Short mmCIF file of C-alpha atoms in Angstrom, two decimals:
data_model
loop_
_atom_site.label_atom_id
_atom_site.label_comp_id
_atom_site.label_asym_id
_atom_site.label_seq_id
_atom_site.Cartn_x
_atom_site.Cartn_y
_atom_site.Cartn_z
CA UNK A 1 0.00 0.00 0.00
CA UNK A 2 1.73 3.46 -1.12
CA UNK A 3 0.84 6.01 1.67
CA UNK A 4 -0.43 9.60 1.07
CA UNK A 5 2.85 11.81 -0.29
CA UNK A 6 1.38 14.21 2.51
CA UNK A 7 2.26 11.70 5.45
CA UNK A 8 3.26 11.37 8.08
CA UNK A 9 1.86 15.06 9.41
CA UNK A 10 4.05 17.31 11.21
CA UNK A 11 3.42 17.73 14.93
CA UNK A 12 2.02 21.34 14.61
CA UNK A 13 -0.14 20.46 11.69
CA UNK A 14 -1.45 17.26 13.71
CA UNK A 15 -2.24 18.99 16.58
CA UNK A 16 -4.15 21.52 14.41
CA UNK A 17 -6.16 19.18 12.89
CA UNK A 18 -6.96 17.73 16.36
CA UNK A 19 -8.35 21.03 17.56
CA UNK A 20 -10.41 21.93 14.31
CA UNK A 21 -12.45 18.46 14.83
CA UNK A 22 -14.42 22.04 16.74
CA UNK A 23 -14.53 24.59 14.66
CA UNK A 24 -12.34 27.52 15.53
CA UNK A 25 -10.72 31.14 14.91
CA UNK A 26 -6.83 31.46 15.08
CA UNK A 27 -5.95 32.37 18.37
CA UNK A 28 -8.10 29.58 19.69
CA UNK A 29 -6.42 27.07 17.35
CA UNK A 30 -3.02 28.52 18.99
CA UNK A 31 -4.24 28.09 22.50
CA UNK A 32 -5.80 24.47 21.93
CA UNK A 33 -3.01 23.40 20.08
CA UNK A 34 -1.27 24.49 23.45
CA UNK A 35 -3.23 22.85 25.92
CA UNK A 36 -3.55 19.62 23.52
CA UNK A 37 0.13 19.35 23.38
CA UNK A 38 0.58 19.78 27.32
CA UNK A 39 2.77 22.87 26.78
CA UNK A 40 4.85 21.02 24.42
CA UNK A 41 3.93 23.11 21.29
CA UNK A 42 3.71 26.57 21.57
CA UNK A 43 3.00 28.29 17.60
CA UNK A 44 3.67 32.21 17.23
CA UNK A 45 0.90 34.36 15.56
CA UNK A 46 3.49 34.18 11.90
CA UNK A 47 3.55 30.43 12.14
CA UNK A 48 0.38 29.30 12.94
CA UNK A 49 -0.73 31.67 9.68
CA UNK A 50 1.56 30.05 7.67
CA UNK A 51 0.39 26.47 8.57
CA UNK A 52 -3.25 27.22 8.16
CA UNK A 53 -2.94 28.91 4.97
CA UNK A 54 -1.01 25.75 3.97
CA UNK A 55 -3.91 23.42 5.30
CA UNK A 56 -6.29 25.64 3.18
CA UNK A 57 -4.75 24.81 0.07
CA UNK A 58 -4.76 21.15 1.00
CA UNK A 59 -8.11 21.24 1.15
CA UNK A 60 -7.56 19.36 4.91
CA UNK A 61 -9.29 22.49 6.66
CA UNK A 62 -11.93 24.60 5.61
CA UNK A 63 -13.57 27.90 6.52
CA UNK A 64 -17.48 28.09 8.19
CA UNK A 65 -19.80 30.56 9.06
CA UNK A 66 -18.40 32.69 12.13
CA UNK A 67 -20.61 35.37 14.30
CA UNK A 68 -17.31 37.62 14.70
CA UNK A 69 -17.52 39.87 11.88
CA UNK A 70 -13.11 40.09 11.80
CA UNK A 71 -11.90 36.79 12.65
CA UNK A 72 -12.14 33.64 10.31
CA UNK A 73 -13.25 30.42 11.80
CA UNK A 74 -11.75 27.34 10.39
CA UNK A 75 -13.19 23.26 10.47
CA UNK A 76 -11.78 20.30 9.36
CA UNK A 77 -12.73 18.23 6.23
CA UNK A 78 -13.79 15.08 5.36
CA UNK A 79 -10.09 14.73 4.08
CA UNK A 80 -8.05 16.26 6.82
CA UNK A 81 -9.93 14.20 9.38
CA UNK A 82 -8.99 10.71 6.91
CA UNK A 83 -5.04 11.93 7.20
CA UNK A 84 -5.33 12.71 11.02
CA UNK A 85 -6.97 8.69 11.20
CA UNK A 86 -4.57 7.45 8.65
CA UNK A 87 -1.10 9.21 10.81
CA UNK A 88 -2.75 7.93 14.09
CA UNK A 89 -2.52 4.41 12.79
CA UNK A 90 0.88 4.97 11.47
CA UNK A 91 1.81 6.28 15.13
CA UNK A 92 0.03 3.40 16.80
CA UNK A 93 2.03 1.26 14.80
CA UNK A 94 5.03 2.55 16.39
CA UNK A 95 3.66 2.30 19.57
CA UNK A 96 2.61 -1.18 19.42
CA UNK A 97 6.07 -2.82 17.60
CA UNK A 98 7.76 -0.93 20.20
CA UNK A 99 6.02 -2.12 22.69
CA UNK A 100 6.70 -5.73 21.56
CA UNK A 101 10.23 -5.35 20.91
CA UNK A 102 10.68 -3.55 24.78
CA UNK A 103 8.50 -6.43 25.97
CA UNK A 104 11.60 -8.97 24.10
CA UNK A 105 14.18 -7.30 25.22
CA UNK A 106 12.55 -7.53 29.18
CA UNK A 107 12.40 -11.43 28.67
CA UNK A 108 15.85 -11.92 27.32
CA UNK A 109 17.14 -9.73 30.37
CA UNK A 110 15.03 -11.90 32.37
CA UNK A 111 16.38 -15.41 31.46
CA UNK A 112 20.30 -13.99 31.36
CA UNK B 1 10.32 63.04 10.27
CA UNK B 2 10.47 60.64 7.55
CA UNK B 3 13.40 58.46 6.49
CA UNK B 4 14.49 56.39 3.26
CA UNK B 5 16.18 53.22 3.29
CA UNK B 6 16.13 49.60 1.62
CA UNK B 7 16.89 46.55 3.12
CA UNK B 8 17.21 43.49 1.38
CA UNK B 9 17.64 41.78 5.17
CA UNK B 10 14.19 42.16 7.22
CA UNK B 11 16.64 40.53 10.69
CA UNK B 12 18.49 44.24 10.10
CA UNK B 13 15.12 45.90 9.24
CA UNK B 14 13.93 45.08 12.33
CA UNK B 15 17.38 46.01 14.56
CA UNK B 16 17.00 49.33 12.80
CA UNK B 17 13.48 50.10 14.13
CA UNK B 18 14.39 48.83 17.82
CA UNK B 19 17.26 51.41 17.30
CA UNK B 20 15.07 54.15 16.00
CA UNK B 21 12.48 53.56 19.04
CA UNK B 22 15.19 53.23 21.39
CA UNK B 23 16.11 56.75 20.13
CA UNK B 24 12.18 57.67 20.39
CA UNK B 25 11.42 57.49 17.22
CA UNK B 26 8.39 55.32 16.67
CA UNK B 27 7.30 53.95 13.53
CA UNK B 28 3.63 55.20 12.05
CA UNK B 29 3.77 54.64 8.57
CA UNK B 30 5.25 52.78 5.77
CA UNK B 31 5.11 53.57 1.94
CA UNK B 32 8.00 54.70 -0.24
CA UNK B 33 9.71 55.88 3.20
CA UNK B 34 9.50 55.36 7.16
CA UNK B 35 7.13 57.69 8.90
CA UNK B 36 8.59 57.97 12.19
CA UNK B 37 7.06 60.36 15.23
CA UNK B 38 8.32 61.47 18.18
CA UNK B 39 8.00 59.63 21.08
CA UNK B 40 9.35 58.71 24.55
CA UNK B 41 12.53 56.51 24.15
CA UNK B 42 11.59 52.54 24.66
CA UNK B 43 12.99 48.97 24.04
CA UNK B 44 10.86 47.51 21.39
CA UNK B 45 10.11 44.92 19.67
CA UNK B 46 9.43 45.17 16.23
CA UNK B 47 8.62 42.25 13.78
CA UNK B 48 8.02 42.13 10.07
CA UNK B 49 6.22 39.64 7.66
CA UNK B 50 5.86 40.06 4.16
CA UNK B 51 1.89 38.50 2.68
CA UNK B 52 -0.32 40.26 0.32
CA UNK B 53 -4.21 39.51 0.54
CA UNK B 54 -6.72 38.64 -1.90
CA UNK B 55 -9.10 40.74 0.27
CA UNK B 56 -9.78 43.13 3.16
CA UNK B 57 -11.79 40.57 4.65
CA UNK B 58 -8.63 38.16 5.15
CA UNK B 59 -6.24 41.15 5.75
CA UNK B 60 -8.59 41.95 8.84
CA UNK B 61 -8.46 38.17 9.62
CA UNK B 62 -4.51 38.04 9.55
CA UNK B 63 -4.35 41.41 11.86
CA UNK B 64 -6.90 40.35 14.12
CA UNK B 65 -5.05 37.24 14.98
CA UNK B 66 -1.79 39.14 15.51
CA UNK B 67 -3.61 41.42 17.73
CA UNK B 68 -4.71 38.50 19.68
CA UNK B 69 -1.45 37.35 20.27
CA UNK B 70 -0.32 40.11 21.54
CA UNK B 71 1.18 42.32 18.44
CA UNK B 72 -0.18 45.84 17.17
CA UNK B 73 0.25 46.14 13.33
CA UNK B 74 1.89 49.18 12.94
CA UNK B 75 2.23 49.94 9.38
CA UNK B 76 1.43 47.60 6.00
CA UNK B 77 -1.86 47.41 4.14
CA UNK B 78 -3.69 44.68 1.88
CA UNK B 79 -1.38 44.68 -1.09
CA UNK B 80 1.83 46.47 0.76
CA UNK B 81 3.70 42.90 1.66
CA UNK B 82 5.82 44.04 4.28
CA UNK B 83 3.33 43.91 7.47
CA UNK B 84 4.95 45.64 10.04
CA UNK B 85 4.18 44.49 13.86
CA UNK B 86 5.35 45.62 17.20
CA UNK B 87 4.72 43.74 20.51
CA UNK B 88 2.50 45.07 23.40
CA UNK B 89 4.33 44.42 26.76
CA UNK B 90 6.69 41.64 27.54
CA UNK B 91 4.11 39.15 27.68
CA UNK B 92 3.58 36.20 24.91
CA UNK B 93 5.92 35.19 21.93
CA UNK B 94 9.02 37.02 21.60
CA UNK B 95 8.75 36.49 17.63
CA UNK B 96 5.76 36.14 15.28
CA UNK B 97 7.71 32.60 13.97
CA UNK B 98 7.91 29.76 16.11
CA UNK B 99 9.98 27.60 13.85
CA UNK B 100 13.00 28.73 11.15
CA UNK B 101 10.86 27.38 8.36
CA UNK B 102 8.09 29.52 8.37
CA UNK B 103 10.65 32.82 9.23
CA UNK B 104 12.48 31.63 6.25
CA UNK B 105 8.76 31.36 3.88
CA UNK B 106 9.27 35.17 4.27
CA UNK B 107 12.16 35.49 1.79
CA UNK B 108 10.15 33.01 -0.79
CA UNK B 109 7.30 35.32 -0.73
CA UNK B 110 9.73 38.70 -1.55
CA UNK B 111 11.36 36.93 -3.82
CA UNK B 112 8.56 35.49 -5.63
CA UNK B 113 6.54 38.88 -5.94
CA UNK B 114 9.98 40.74 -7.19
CA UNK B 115 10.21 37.28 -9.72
CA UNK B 116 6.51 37.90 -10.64
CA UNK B 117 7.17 41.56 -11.77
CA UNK B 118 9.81 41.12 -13.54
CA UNK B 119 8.46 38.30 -15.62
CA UNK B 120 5.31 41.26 -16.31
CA UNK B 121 7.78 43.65 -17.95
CA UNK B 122 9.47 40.67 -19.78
CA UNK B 123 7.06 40.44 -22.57
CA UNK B 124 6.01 44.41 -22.95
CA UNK B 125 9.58 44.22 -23.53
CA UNK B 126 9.48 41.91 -25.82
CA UNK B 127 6.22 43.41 -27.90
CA UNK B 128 7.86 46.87 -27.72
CA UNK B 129 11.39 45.23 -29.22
CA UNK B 130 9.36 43.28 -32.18
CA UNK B 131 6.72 45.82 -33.11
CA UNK B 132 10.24 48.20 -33.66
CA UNK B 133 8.66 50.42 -31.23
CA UNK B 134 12.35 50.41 -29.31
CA UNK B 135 15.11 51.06 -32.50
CA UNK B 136 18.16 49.06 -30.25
CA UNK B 137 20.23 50.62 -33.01
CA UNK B 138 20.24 54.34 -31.84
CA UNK B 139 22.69 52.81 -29.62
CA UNK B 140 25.08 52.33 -32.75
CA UNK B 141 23.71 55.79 -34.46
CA UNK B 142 22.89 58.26 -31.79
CA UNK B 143 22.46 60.92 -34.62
CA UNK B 144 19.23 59.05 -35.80
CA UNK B 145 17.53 60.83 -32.21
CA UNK B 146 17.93 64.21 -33.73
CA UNK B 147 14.96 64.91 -35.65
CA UNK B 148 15.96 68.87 -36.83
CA UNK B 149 16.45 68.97 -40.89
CA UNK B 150 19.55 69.55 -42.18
CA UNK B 151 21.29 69.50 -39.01
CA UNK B 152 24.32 67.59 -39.72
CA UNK B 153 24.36 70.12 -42.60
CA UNK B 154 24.45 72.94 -40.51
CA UNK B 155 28.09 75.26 -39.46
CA UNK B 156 29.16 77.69 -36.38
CA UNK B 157 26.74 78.64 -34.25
CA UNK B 158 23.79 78.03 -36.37
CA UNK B 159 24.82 74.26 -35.58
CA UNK B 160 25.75 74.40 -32.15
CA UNK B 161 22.59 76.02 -31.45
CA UNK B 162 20.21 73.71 -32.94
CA UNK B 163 22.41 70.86 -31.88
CA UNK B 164 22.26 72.09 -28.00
CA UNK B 165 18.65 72.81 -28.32
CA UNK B 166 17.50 69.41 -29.61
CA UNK B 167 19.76 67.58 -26.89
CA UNK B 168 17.69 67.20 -24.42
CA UNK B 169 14.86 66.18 -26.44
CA UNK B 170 16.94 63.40 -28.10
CA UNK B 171 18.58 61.94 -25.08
CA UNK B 172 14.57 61.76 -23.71
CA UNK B 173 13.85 59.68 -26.60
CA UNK B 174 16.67 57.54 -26.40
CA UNK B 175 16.43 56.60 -22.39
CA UNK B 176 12.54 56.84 -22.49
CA UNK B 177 12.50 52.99 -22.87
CA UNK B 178 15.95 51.89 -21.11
CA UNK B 179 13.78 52.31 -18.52
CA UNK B 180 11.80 49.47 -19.06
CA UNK B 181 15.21 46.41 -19.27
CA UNK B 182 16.30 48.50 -16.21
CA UNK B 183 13.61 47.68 -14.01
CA UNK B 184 14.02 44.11 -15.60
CA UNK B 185 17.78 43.80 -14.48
CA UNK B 186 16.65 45.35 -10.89
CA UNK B 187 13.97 43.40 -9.82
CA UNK B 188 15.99 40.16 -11.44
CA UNK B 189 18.09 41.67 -8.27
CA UNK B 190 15.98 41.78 -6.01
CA UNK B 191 14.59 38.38 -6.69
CA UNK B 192 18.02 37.27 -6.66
CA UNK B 193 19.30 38.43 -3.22
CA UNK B 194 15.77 37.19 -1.52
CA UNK B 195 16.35 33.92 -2.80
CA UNK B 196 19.76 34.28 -1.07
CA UNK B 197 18.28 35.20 2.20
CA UNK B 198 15.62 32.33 1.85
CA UNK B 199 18.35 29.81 1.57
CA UNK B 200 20.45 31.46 4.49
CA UNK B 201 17.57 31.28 6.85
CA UNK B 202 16.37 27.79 5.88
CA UNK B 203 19.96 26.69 7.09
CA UNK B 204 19.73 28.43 10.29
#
């Protein structure tokens, strides 16, 4: 099976798509990218632009009706939430092989 | 008080404006030159992106969210590029780029808009060249811009005169459309040293 030329997803743009499964303006994609990340990704006002812009043209995102007249509001598509499923199987993957090869390693330690 | 400069580095750009606030000079304006007023000497924090927008309705989108974060845009407008921010307080982002590749995508976009013009004047060159609108020979024959009968014919003063009179004129004629490869070899430049930057910053 050839995988999608757009995989795997960068952190910032997987953590995006996570918090436009809610539709969203911006600043709240910033701040829920934030909290979804625990801290770990923090995006700057240029950046986070940049990457939406990006996600635009990729047709993963798309804008919806918002009740502020300035600020955009942004939700995910059918096709960004198929690459979000199709990188979280990729990562649980990972997970799971090395899980199995830790759980080998353990057993060999054990016996020695 | 209004100043003119060019910088082909926006990292510099941006040390100059710190400078110029630190000197209380504050930054109001941005068109052909720097508007700069009078103000109480601070340490600033001044950042600059470089988008155009199909539409007020995204500009007002893009400054919004800049707002949000804690950045008042300063100077720049719809079509301007350069978008000129400076920071409110200490609080939040020190830069409007969190990662080098999107400070980099700056230099693509300058260099791609100064690419974009040039390839416009490209073919009114081109037309102008093939419909013998621009004679390249009056390089070769400069006497062909002098349009005065009988003035190679002419002696003394009676020559001199005419000759001096017509100079002007001729040179206009001659330059009128230099004007046009000029701006071609410039932005080429421009385009040029952007792409420079881009690849500089992408390495950082």
């Amino acid at each position: 099976m050839s995988r999608d030329k757009h995989l795997p997803l960068t952190e910032t743009v997987y953590y995006i798509l996570l918090a436009l499964l809610e539709p969203a303006h911006g600043y709240l994609i910033m701040q829920k990218v934030e909290e979804l990340s625990a801290g770990q990704v923090r995006m700057a006002a240029g950046t986070l632009y940049g990457a939406v812009d990006n996600l635009l043209k990729q047709k993963f995102i798309q804008p919806t009706a918002s009740e502020d007249s300035r600020r955009k509001v942004y939700v995910i598509t059918d096709l960004g939430r198929e690459m979000l499923r199709q990188d979280y199987e990729r990562m649980r993957h990972m997970i799971e092989v090395t899980n199995m090869q830790w759980g080998k390693e353990e057993l060999l330690h054990e016996k020695i | 008080m209004k100043k003119y400069k060019f910088f082909t580095n926006l990292d510099q750009e941006e040390q100059w404006l710190n400078d110029m606030a630190r000197q209380g000079y504050t930054l109001v304006r941005k068109s052909f030159g720097y508007q700069f007023e009078r103000s109480v000497p601070e340490e600033a924090n001044y950042r600059i992106d470089f988008r155009t927008f199909k539409n007020q309705r995204d500009f007002e989108d893009y400054v919004a969210l800049f707002e949000d974060s804690g950045w008042t845009h300063v100077a720049g407008t719809k079509g301007s590029g350069a978008q000129y921010f400076k920071q409110n307080g200490d609080q939040g982002n020190e830069d409007i780029f969190s990662d080098a590749d999107s400070k980099a995508a700056r230099y693509k976009r300058i260099s791609d808009m100064w690419m974009t013009l040039c390839c416009c004047f490209i073919p009114i060159f081109a037309v102008l060249i093939s419909t013998d609108a621009i004679d390249a020979s009056v390089i070769l024959k400069p006497q062909s811009l002098y349009y005065t009968p009988g003035l190679w014919e002419m002696n003394g003063t009676r020559f001199w005169q005419a000759f001096l009179f017509e100079t002007p004129f001729a040179l206009f004629r001659g330059i009128v459309w230099m004007v046009i490869p000029v701006m071609i070899i410039v932005y080429s430049v421009f385009a040029y040293k952007a792409k420079k930057e881009y690849e500089k910053s992408q390495r950082q």
